[in-house]
Coordinates of C-alpha atoms in Angstrom, one line a residue:
M13 CA -154.9 34.5 96.3
S14 CA -156.3 38.0 96.0
E15 CA -156.9 37.9 92.3
H16 CA -159.3 35.0 92.9
E17 CA -161.1 36.4 96.0
P18 CA -164.5 37.9 95.4
A19 CA -165.3 41.2 97.0
I20 CA -167.1 40.4 100.2
D21 CA -170.0 42.8 99.7
L22 CA -172.9 40.8 101.0
P23 CA -176.4 41.5 99.8
A24 CA -179.1 41.7 102.5
P25 CA -180.2 38.2 103.4
E26 CA -183.7 37.4 102.1
A27 CA -186.4 36.7 104.7
V28 CA -186.7 33.0 105.5
A29 CA -190.2 31.6 105.4
A30 CA -191.8 30.4 108.6
P31 CA -190.5 26.9 109.3
P32 CA -193.0 24.1 108.5
F33 CA -192.5 22.6 112.0
A34 CA -194.1 23.0 115.4
A35 CA -193.5 21.2 118.6
P36 CA -196.2 18.8 119.7
P37 CA -198.9 20.3 121.9
G38 CA -197.7 20.9 125.5
E39 CA -194.0 20.7 124.5
R40 CA -191.9 23.8 124.7
V41 CA -188.9 24.4 122.4
P42 CA -186.3 26.3 124.5
D43 CA -185.7 29.8 123.3
F44 CA -182.1 31.0 123.8
T45 CA -179.4 32.8 121.8
L46 CA -175.9 31.5 121.4
D47 CA -174.0 33.8 123.7
R48 CA -170.4 34.7 123.1
P49 CA -168.9 34.9 126.4
R50 CA -166.8 32.0 125.4
D51 CA -167.4 28.4 126.1
P52 CA -164.1 26.7 125.2
D53 CA -165.3 23.2 126.0
W54 CA -168.7 23.4 124.2
Y55 CA -167.7 20.7 121.7
K56 CA -167.1 18.1 124.5
R57 CA -170.7 18.3 125.5
A58 CA -172.2 18.8 122.1
V59 CA -174.4 16.4 120.1
F60 CA -173.4 16.8 116.4
Y61 CA -175.8 16.2 113.5
E62 CA -174.4 15.6 110.0
V63 CA -176.5 17.2 107.2
L64 CA -176.2 16.7 103.5
I65 CA -177.7 20.0 102.3
R66 CA -178.6 18.5 99.0
G67 CA -180.7 15.9 100.8
F68 CA -182.3 17.7 103.7
H69 CA -185.0 20.2 102.4
D70 CA -185.6 21.9 99.1
A71 CA -187.0 25.4 99.6
N72 CA -187.2 26.6 96.0
G73 CA -188.7 23.5 94.4
D74 CA -185.9 22.6 92.0
G75 CA -185.5 19.1 93.4
T76 CA -182.3 19.7 95.2
G77 CA -182.0 20.6 98.9
D78 CA -180.6 24.1 99.6
I79 CA -179.4 26.3 102.4
K80 CA -182.8 28.1 102.8
G81 CA -184.3 24.6 103.1
L82 CA -182.0 23.8 106.0
T83 CA -182.7 27.2 107.6
S84 CA -186.4 26.4 107.5
R85 CA -185.9 23.2 109.4
L86 CA -183.8 24.6 112.3
D87 CA -186.7 24.5 114.7
Y88 CA -186.9 20.7 114.2
L89 CA -183.2 20.3 115.0
Q90 CA -183.5 22.6 118.1
W91 CA -186.5 20.5 119.3
L92 CA -184.4 17.3 118.8
G93 CA -181.7 18.8 121.0
I94 CA -178.9 19.2 118.4
D95 CA -176.0 21.4 119.5
C96 CA -174.0 21.6 116.3
I97 CA -174.7 20.9 112.6
W98 CA -171.9 19.5 110.5
L99 CA -172.4 20.4 106.9
L100 CA -170.9 18.4 104.0
P101 CA -169.1 20.6 101.5
I102 CA -171.0 23.7 100.5
Y103 CA -168.5 25.0 97.9
D104 CA -168.8 25.4 94.2
S105 CA -167.9 22.0 92.6
P106 CA -168.4 19.8 89.6
L107 CA -169.8 17.3 92.0
R108 CA -167.8 14.3 90.7
D109 CA -167.2 13.4 94.4
G110 CA -170.1 14.7 96.3
G111 CA -168.6 18.2 96.6
Y112 CA -165.3 17.0 98.0
D113 CA -163.9 18.1 94.6
I114 CA -163.8 21.8 95.2
A115 CA -163.6 24.2 92.3
D116 CA -163.9 27.5 94.3
Y117 CA -163.3 27.7 98.1
L118 CA -164.9 31.1 98.4
R119 CA -168.2 30.5 96.5
V120 CA -171.2 28.5 97.6
L121 CA -172.5 25.9 95.2
P122 CA -175.1 27.8 93.2
E123 CA -177.7 24.9 93.7
Y124 CA -177.4 25.5 97.4
G125 CA -177.8 29.3 97.3
N126 CA -175.3 32.1 98.0
I127 CA -173.1 33.6 100.7
A128 CA -176.0 35.7 102.0
D129 CA -178.1 32.5 102.4
F130 CA -175.3 31.0 104.4
V131 CA -174.9 34.0 106.6
E132 CA -178.6 33.9 107.3
L133 CA -178.3 30.2 108.2
I134 CA -175.6 30.9 110.7
E135 CA -177.5 33.7 112.3
Q136 CA -180.7 31.7 112.6
A137 CA -178.9 28.7 114.0
H138 CA -177.1 30.8 116.5
K139 CA -180.4 32.3 117.7
R140 CA -181.5 28.8 118.5
G141 CA -178.2 27.9 120.3
I142 CA -177.0 25.7 117.4
R143 CA -173.5 26.0 116.1
I144 CA -172.4 25.1 112.5
I145 CA -169.2 23.5 111.3
A146 CA -168.5 22.6 107.7
D147 CA -166.3 20.2 105.8
L148 CA -163.1 21.8 104.3
V149 CA -160.9 19.7 102.0
M150 CA -157.3 20.9 102.5
N151 CA -155.4 18.1 100.8
H152 CA -156.7 18.6 97.2
T153 CA -159.0 20.5 94.8
S154 CA -161.0 19.6 91.8
D155 CA -159.1 19.6 88.5
A156 CA -161.6 22.4 87.5
H157 CA -160.2 24.7 90.2
P158 CA -158.6 27.9 88.6
W159 CA -155.5 27.2 90.6
F160 CA -155.0 23.8 88.8
Q161 CA -155.9 25.2 85.4
A162 CA -153.3 27.9 85.8
S163 CA -150.8 25.4 87.2
R164 CA -151.1 23.1 84.2
S165 CA -151.1 25.8 81.5
E166 CA -148.4 28.1 83.0
P167 CA -145.8 26.0 84.8
D168 CA -143.7 29.1 85.4
G169 CA -146.6 31.2 86.5
P170 CA -147.7 32.2 90.0
F171 CA -149.7 28.9 90.4
G172 CA -147.2 26.6 88.6
D173 CA -146.0 25.1 91.9
F174 CA -149.4 24.9 93.6
Y175 CA -149.7 21.2 92.9
V176 CA -147.4 18.2 93.1
W177 CA -145.9 17.6 89.6
G178 CA -143.3 15.1 88.5
D179 CA -141.8 13.2 85.6
N180 CA -141.5 9.9 87.4
P181 CA -144.7 8.1 88.2
D182 CA -142.8 5.7 90.4
K183 CA -142.0 8.4 93.0
Y184 CA -143.5 8.0 96.5
A185 CA -144.1 4.3 95.7
D186 CA -144.6 3.5 99.4
A187 CA -147.9 5.5 99.6
R188 CA -150.9 3.3 99.4
I189 CA -153.7 3.8 96.9
I190 CA -156.9 4.7 98.9
F191 CA -159.6 4.1 96.3
V192 CA -158.4 0.7 95.2
D193 CA -161.7 0.0 93.4
T194 CA -161.2 2.9 90.9
E195 CA -157.6 4.0 90.9
T196 CA -154.5 2.1 89.8
S197 CA -151.9 4.7 90.6
N198 CA -151.5 7.9 92.7
W199 CA -150.1 9.6 89.6
T200 CA -152.0 10.8 86.5
F201 CA -150.4 12.2 83.3
D202 CA -151.6 15.6 82.2
P203 CA -151.2 16.2 78.5
V204 CA -151.4 19.9 78.8
R205 CA -148.4 20.3 81.1
G206 CA -146.7 17.1 79.9
Q207 CA -146.1 15.9 83.5
Y208 CA -147.7 13.6 86.0
F209 CA -149.7 15.1 88.9
W210 CA -150.0 13.5 92.3
H211 CA -153.4 12.6 93.9
R212 CA -154.1 10.5 96.9
F213 CA -157.8 10.2 96.0
F214 CA -159.6 10.3 92.6
S215 CA -157.6 11.3 89.5
H216 CA -159.7 14.4 89.1
Q217 CA -158.6 15.6 92.6
P218 CA -155.0 16.8 92.3
D219 CA -153.2 17.2 95.6
L220 CA -152.1 20.7 96.6
N221 CA -148.4 21.2 97.2
F222 CA -148.0 22.2 100.9
D223 CA -144.3 22.5 100.5
N224 CA -145.2 25.8 98.8
P225 CA -145.6 28.5 101.4
K226 CA -148.1 30.3 99.1
V227 CA -150.4 27.2 99.3
Q228 CA -150.1 27.2 103.1
D229 CA -151.1 30.9 103.2
A230 CA -153.9 30.5 100.7
M231 CA -155.5 27.7 102.8
I232 CA -155.4 29.8 106.0
E233 CA -157.0 32.6 104.1
V234 CA -159.8 30.3 103.0
L235 CA -160.4 29.3 106.7
K236 CA -160.4 33.0 107.8
F237 CA -162.9 33.9 105.0
W238 CA -165.5 31.5 106.4
L239 CA -164.7 32.2 110.1
D240 CA -165.2 35.9 109.4
L241 CA -168.8 35.0 108.2
G242 CA -169.4 33.4 111.6
I243 CA -168.9 29.7 111.1
D244 CA -168.0 27.8 114.3
G245 CA -165.3 25.5 112.8
F246 CA -164.4 22.9 110.3
R247 CA -164.1 19.2 109.8
L248 CA -160.7 19.0 108.1
D249 CA -161.1 16.3 105.4
A250 CA -158.1 14.0 104.6
V251 CA -155.6 15.8 106.8
P252 CA -153.1 13.0 107.1
Y253 CA -152.0 13.3 103.4
L254 CA -151.0 17.0 103.1
Y255 CA -147.3 16.3 102.5
E256 CA -145.3 13.7 100.5
R257 CA -141.9 12.3 101.4
E258 CA -139.9 9.6 99.6
G259 CA -139.5 6.4 101.6
T260 CA -142.7 7.0 103.7
N261 CA -146.3 6.1 103.2
G262 CA -147.1 9.8 103.0
E263 CA -149.3 9.8 106.0
N264 CA -149.0 11.5 109.4
L265 CA -145.8 13.2 108.5
K266 CA -144.2 15.7 110.9
E267 CA -144.6 18.5 108.4
T268 CA -148.4 17.9 108.5
H269 CA -148.4 18.3 112.2
E270 CA -146.3 21.4 112.1
Y271 CA -148.7 23.0 109.6
L272 CA -151.7 22.1 111.7
K273 CA -150.1 23.7 114.7
R274 CA -149.8 26.9 112.7
V275 CA -153.4 26.7 111.6
R276 CA -154.5 26.2 115.2
S277 CA -152.5 29.1 116.6
E278 CA -153.8 31.5 114.0
I279 CA -157.4 30.5 114.6
D280 CA -157.1 30.5 118.4
A281 CA -155.6 34.0 118.3
A282 CA -158.3 35.6 116.2
Y283 CA -161.3 33.2 116.5
P284 CA -161.6 31.7 120.0
D285 CA -164.4 29.2 120.6
R286 CA -164.1 27.7 117.1
V287 CA -163.3 24.0 116.6
L288 CA -161.2 22.0 114.2
L289 CA -162.3 18.3 113.7
A290 CA -159.7 16.1 112.1
E291 CA -160.8 13.3 109.7
A292 CA -157.9 10.9 110.0
N293 CA -158.9 7.3 109.3
Q294 CA -156.0 5.9 111.3
W295 CA -155.3 3.8 114.3
P296 CA -155.8 5.6 117.7
A297 CA -152.1 5.8 118.4
D298 CA -151.6 7.7 115.1
V299 CA -154.8 9.8 115.4
V300 CA -153.9 11.0 118.8
E301 CA -151.0 12.9 117.2
Y302 CA -153.6 15.2 115.6
F303 CA -154.5 16.6 119.0
G304 CA -151.0 18.0 119.4
D305 CA -148.8 18.3 122.4
E306 CA -150.3 17.1 125.7
E307 CA -148.4 19.7 127.8
T308 CA -150.3 22.5 125.9
G309 CA -153.7 20.8 126.4
G310 CA -153.7 20.2 122.6
N311 CA -152.4 22.6 120.0
E312 CA -153.5 21.0 116.7
C313 CA -157.1 19.8 116.3
H314 CA -159.7 20.1 119.1
M315 CA -161.4 16.9 117.9
A316 CA -160.7 13.8 115.8
F317 CA -162.9 10.9 114.8
H318 CA -162.4 7.6 116.4
F319 CA -162.8 5.5 113.2
P320 CA -161.7 2.0 114.6
L321 CA -164.4 2.1 117.3
M322 CA -167.3 2.2 114.9
P323 CA -167.0 -1.2 113.2
R324 CA -166.2 -2.8 116.5
I325 CA -169.6 -1.8 117.9
Y326 CA -171.2 -3.7 115.0
M327 CA -168.8 -6.7 115.6
A328 CA -169.5 -6.8 119.3
V329 CA -173.3 -6.9 119.0
R330 CA -173.2 -9.5 116.2
R331 CA -170.7 -11.7 118.1
E332 CA -172.6 -11.0 121.4
Q333 CA -169.4 -10.2 123.2
R334 CA -168.0 -7.0 124.5
Y335 CA -164.4 -7.7 123.6
P336 CA -164.1 -5.8 120.3
I337 CA -165.1 -2.6 122.0
S338 CA -163.1 -3.3 125.2
E339 CA -160.0 -4.0 123.3
I340 CA -160.0 -1.0 121.0
L341 CA -160.8 1.4 123.9
A342 CA -157.9 -0.2 125.9
Q343 CA -155.6 0.5 122.9
T344 CA -156.8 4.2 122.8
P345 CA -154.2 6.5 124.3
K346 CA -155.0 9.3 126.7
I347 CA -155.7 12.5 124.9
P348 CA -154.8 16.1 125.9
V349 CA -157.2 17.7 128.4
G350 CA -158.5 20.2 125.8
C351 CA -159.5 17.6 123.2
Q352 CA -162.3 15.2 122.5
W353 CA -163.0 12.2 120.3
G354 CA -165.8 12.3 117.8
I355 CA -167.7 9.0 117.6
F356 CA -170.4 7.9 115.1
L357 CA -172.4 4.9 114.0
R358 CA -173.0 5.9 110.3
N359 CA -172.3 8.9 108.1
H360 CA -172.3 9.9 104.4
D361 CA -169.5 7.5 103.4
E362 CA -169.4 3.7 103.5
L363 CA -169.1 2.0 106.8
T364 CA -165.3 1.9 106.5
L365 CA -163.5 -1.3 107.3
E366 CA -159.9 0.0 106.8
M367 CA -159.1 -0.2 110.5
V368 CA -159.9 -3.9 111.0
T369 CA -158.0 -7.1 110.2
D370 CA -158.7 -9.1 107.1
E371 CA -160.5 -11.7 109.1
E372 CA -162.7 -9.1 110.8
R373 CA -163.5 -7.5 107.4
D374 CA -164.6 -10.8 106.0
Y375 CA -166.8 -11.3 109.1
M376 CA -168.4 -7.9 108.7
Y377 CA -169.1 -8.5 105.0
K378 CA -170.6 -11.9 105.8
E379 CA -172.9 -10.5 108.6
Y380 CA -173.8 -7.0 107.2
A381 CA -173.3 -7.1 103.4
K382 CA -174.8 -10.3 102.1
D383 CA -175.6 -8.6 98.7
P384 CA -172.5 -7.5 96.7
R385 CA -174.3 -4.2 96.0
M386 CA -174.0 -3.4 99.7
K387 CA -170.2 -3.1 99.4
A388 CA -168.2 0.0 98.4
N389 CA -164.5 0.4 98.3
I390 CA -163.3 -1.2 101.6
G391 CA -166.6 -0.8 103.4
I392 CA -170.4 -1.3 103.5
R393 CA -172.8 1.4 102.0
R394 CA -175.8 1.0 104.2
R395 CA -177.7 3.0 106.8
L396 CA -178.0 2.2 110.5
A397 CA -181.6 0.9 110.4
T398 CA -181.0 -1.4 107.4
L399 CA -177.7 -2.7 108.9
L400 CA -179.7 -3.7 112.1
D401 CA -182.7 -5.1 110.2
N402 CA -184.9 -2.3 111.6
D403 CA -184.7 -4.0 115.0
R404 CA -185.9 -1.4 117.5
N405 CA -184.0 -3.0 120.4
Q406 CA -180.7 -2.9 118.5
L407 CA -181.4 0.6 117.3
E408 CA -181.8 1.8 120.9
L409 CA -178.8 -0.1 122.1
F410 CA -176.5 1.3 119.3
T411 CA -177.8 4.9 120.0
A412 CA -177.3 4.5 123.7
L413 CA -173.7 3.4 123.0
L414 CA -173.2 6.4 120.7
L415 CA -174.5 8.8 123.4
S416 CA -172.5 7.3 126.3
L417 CA -169.1 6.0 125.1
P418 CA -166.2 8.5 125.4
G419 CA -166.5 11.2 122.8
S420 CA -169.0 13.6 121.3
P421 CA -171.7 11.8 119.3
V422 CA -172.2 12.6 115.6
M423 CA -175.6 11.6 114.3
Y424 CA -176.4 11.2 110.6
Y425 CA -179.5 12.9 109.3
G426 CA -182.5 10.6 109.1
D427 CA -181.1 8.0 111.5
E428 CA -183.3 9.5 114.3
I429 CA -186.3 8.1 112.5
G430 CA -184.8 4.9 111.2
M431 CA -184.4 5.9 107.5
G432 CA -183.4 3.2 105.0
D433 CA -181.2 3.2 102.0
N434 CA -181.2 2.3 98.3
I435 CA -178.5 -0.1 97.3
W436 CA -179.5 0.2 93.7
L437 CA -178.1 3.8 93.5
G438 CA -174.5 4.2 92.5
D439 CA -171.4 4.9 94.6
R440 CA -172.4 6.1 98.1
D441 CA -175.7 7.8 97.0
G442 CA -177.6 4.9 98.5
V443 CA -177.3 6.5 102.0
R444 CA -177.8 10.1 100.7
T445 CA -181.4 10.0 99.7
P446 CA -183.9 12.8 100.6
M447 CA -184.9 13.3 104.2
Q448 CA -188.3 11.9 104.9
W449 CA -190.5 14.6 106.5
T450 CA -194.1 13.6 105.7
P451 CA -196.0 10.9 103.8
D452 CA -196.9 13.4 101.2
R453 CA -195.4 14.1 97.7
N454 CA -191.6 13.6 97.6
A455 CA -191.6 12.8 101.4
G456 CA -192.2 16.6 102.1
F457 CA -188.7 17.2 100.9
S458 CA -189.5 19.1 97.8
S459 CA -192.5 20.4 95.8
S460 CA -190.8 19.6 92.5
D461 CA -191.9 17.0 90.0
P462 CA -190.6 13.6 91.5
G463 CA -188.6 13.0 88.3
R464 CA -186.5 16.2 89.1
L465 CA -185.3 15.1 92.5
F466 CA -181.6 14.8 92.9
L467 CA -182.1 11.3 94.1
P468 CA -185.3 9.2 94.3
T469 CA -187.0 8.9 97.7
I470 CA -187.1 5.6 99.5
M471 CA -190.2 3.7 98.3
D472 CA -190.0 0.2 99.8
P473 CA -192.7 -1.0 102.2
V474 CA -190.6 -1.0 105.4
Y475 CA -188.5 2.2 105.1
G476 CA -190.5 4.1 102.5
Y477 CA -191.4 7.7 103.3
Q478 CA -195.1 6.8 103.5
V479 CA -194.3 4.8 106.6
T480 CA -191.1 6.2 108.0
N481 CA -191.2 10.0 108.3
V482 CA -190.9 12.8 110.8
E483 CA -194.6 13.7 110.8
A484 CA -195.7 10.2 111.7
Q485 CA -193.1 9.8 114.4
M486 CA -193.8 13.2 115.9
S487 CA -197.4 12.0 116.4
S488 CA -196.4 8.8 118.2
P489 CA -194.9 9.3 121.7
S490 CA -193.4 5.8 121.5
S491 CA -191.6 6.4 118.2
L492 CA -187.8 6.1 117.7
L493 CA -187.7 9.9 117.1
H494 CA -189.2 10.8 120.5
W495 CA -187.1 8.2 122.2
T496 CA -183.9 9.6 120.6
R497 CA -184.9 13.1 121.7
R498 CA -185.3 11.9 125.2
M499 CA -181.9 10.2 125.3
I500 CA -180.2 13.4 124.0
E501 CA -182.0 15.3 126.7
I502 CA -180.8 12.9 129.4
R503 CA -177.2 13.1 128.1
K504 CA -177.3 16.8 128.4
Q505 CA -178.5 16.6 132.0
N506 CA -175.4 14.6 133.0
R507 CA -172.0 16.3 132.3
A508 CA -170.2 13.1 132.9
F509 CA -171.2 11.9 129.4
G510 CA -169.4 14.8 127.8
V511 CA -166.4 15.6 129.9
G512 CA -166.2 12.7 132.4
S513 CA -163.6 10.0 132.6
Y514 CA -164.2 6.5 131.2
T515 CA -163.5 3.4 133.2
E516 CA -164.6 -0.1 132.1
L517 CA -165.8 -2.2 135.0
P518 CA -165.2 -6.0 135.2
S519 CA -168.4 -7.9 134.3
S520 CA -169.0 -11.6 135.0
N521 CA -170.8 -12.0 131.7
P522 CA -168.8 -11.6 128.4
A523 CA -171.9 -10.4 126.6
V524 CA -172.2 -7.4 129.0
L525 CA -170.2 -4.2 128.8
A526 CA -170.3 -2.0 131.9
F527 CA -168.5 1.3 132.3
L528 CA -168.4 4.3 134.5
R529 CA -168.5 7.9 133.3
E530 CA -167.3 10.2 136.1
D531 CA -167.1 14.0 136.5
G532 CA -166.6 15.0 140.1
D533 CA -169.6 13.7 142.0
D534 CA -171.5 13.1 138.8
L535 CA -171.2 9.3 138.4
V536 CA -173.0 7.5 135.6
L537 CA -173.0 3.7 135.3
C538 CA -173.8 2.3 131.9
V539 CA -174.5 -1.4 131.4
N540 CA -175.1 -2.8 127.9
N541 CA -176.2 -6.3 126.8
F542 CA -174.8 -7.3 123.4
S543 CA -176.8 -10.6 123.4
R544 CA -180.2 -11.2 121.7
F545 CA -181.3 -12.9 124.9
A546 CA -181.7 -11.7 128.5
Q547 CA -178.4 -11.9 130.4
P548 CA -177.4 -11.6 134.1
T549 CA -174.2 -9.9 135.2
E550 CA -172.5 -9.3 138.5
L551 CA -170.6 -6.1 138.9
D552 CA -168.0 -5.2 141.6
L553 CA -169.3 -1.9 142.8
R554 CA -167.9 -2.0 146.4
Q555 CA -166.2 1.3 146.0
F556 CA -169.6 2.9 145.7
A557 CA -171.1 1.1 148.7
G558 CA -174.1 3.0 150.2
R559 CA -175.0 4.7 146.9
H560 CA -178.3 3.9 145.1
P561 CA -178.3 3.4 141.3
V562 CA -181.1 5.7 139.9
E563 CA -182.1 4.7 136.4
L564 CA -182.0 7.8 134.3
I565 CA -184.8 7.2 131.8
G566 CA -187.6 6.5 134.3
G567 CA -186.0 7.8 137.5
V568 CA -186.5 4.4 139.3
R569 CA -184.3 3.9 142.4
F570 CA -182.6 0.5 142.5
P571 CA -181.4 -1.2 145.7
A572 CA -178.4 0.2 147.5
I573 CA -174.9 -1.0 146.6
G574 CA -173.2 -3.1 149.3
Q575 CA -170.1 -5.2 149.7
L576 CA -171.5 -8.1 147.7
P577 CA -171.4 -8.3 143.8
Y578 CA -174.2 -6.2 142.4
L579 CA -176.5 -8.4 140.4
L580 CA -178.4 -7.0 137.3
T581 CA -180.5 -8.8 134.6
L582 CA -180.7 -7.1 131.2
A583 CA -183.2 -7.8 128.5
G584 CA -182.0 -8.9 125.1
H585 CA -180.0 -6.0 123.5
G586 CA -181.0 -4.0 126.6
F587 CA -179.1 -1.4 128.6
Y588 CA -179.2 0.7 131.7
W589 CA -178.0 4.2 132.5
F590 CA -177.7 4.8 136.2
R591 CA -176.7 7.8 138.2
L592 CA -175.0 6.6 141.4
R593 CA -176.5 8.8 144.1
R594 CA -175.8 9.2 147.8
D595 CA -178.8 9.3 150.0
Q596 CA -179.7 12.8 151.2
V597 CA -179.2 13.2 154.9

């Protein structure tokens, strides 16, 4: 490891230009510094915001977003109410898989900047009370990584056993192929070494050999390198696949969990208040294992994504029935007290349909991907607004569900303004286009020649940057952006959304999902209508008799709850958030 580590002699960070953002007149952006008396549960209450640095803001005018560009936009994210930024891979890479093919764990991709720029980003974010986590791919590297080049050319050298090599391409035959649209095998022959190497993803991404203790140590050193720079945690990409065992599917093996326990213990000992977020696209009963032992409060990852919930939100609304959501949450096991789910509507990947039945997948394709170009792998490569036909009522309902269902919400950059996608771009680039800041040249993303942009801006008449942009929505109090900011603010005012229990309440109407979030005396009732049409529902709220539901957006006091069923009528795709309050004596 040491022979590949750069000397950490950081140059002085360059001054960052004044951010091209100001709060609207009369609005105050809070000014606070991230304090480090520790807050061990911060991630339970946090609103996360996923940023593709390449697509957020270009500070140097070369057509590609960079770290300084993100730093210059931190005031916007602070105003929006974001607690933590999740960065897609920032490491040096050939970019054959969007940066998930890492060629050097300890170097920033030169297009993005350098280590000093990254340290400045962390410091500026912390001054605004914003934390930063970043993707880290533990399972594999790029075939351009020096480790792999040494492994293939010197089988008996120090890196010869850093990857999984074999002479038999039929070994581990029970492991599924993940990228079924591009790969025919998990083995690829390497003519240099004269053996096959194992890869669970693309053939240019060889899997590391975690049976080698030196690989285990090297990956922990990588984590510590970035933690020493001040980063607040990691999204651990593809963690279910770290080990291989004959006769298994190579997923969720006990050796993987043992290694994650070691990672967690070393981080907790030296870097308290940091978070590990597991990306395990598995059923809840399998994912819950990545939190660790319940008696310890969780001794593996602090968080894990709840992948199966996401497609079922789309199914429930299109079917106008609550059951897809009710059923998957009923199947979700209890998690350790120190842990939290991460939930999302969209992200940088396709809307994955791995965790649904074949019938449900066909239904989702029929409803949400009528054009074959909208499909990718086993999923749908579209953004939230285009999936919902830019229907404001549905956008609000989906966002309300994201902010109120159990777990910490993860928003995708641009969804707060209803950005669109470009299905004519290859792979998953259709949902990774430049952030739309203004109606000016290149959407205010970059000063470069439009032909030099890493991807073209959205130009169509509905979602084009001339119409859909931050500047326009900042100027309109009724915009989706202002509404989203208000909803985030309301969430923060009610601890029950972050740390409270979740209880679904029986509803007389199958189109209506009602649930209670409870933290001590903080009781929040959420009622959601999945139908296009106005719907009535009767709720059994007798246990809260004498309390008044107070609607959280407008502060309107509804009639007191009594012994009779509580009757509510909801607009099409409408919802209510109520705090159940006792009258003051």
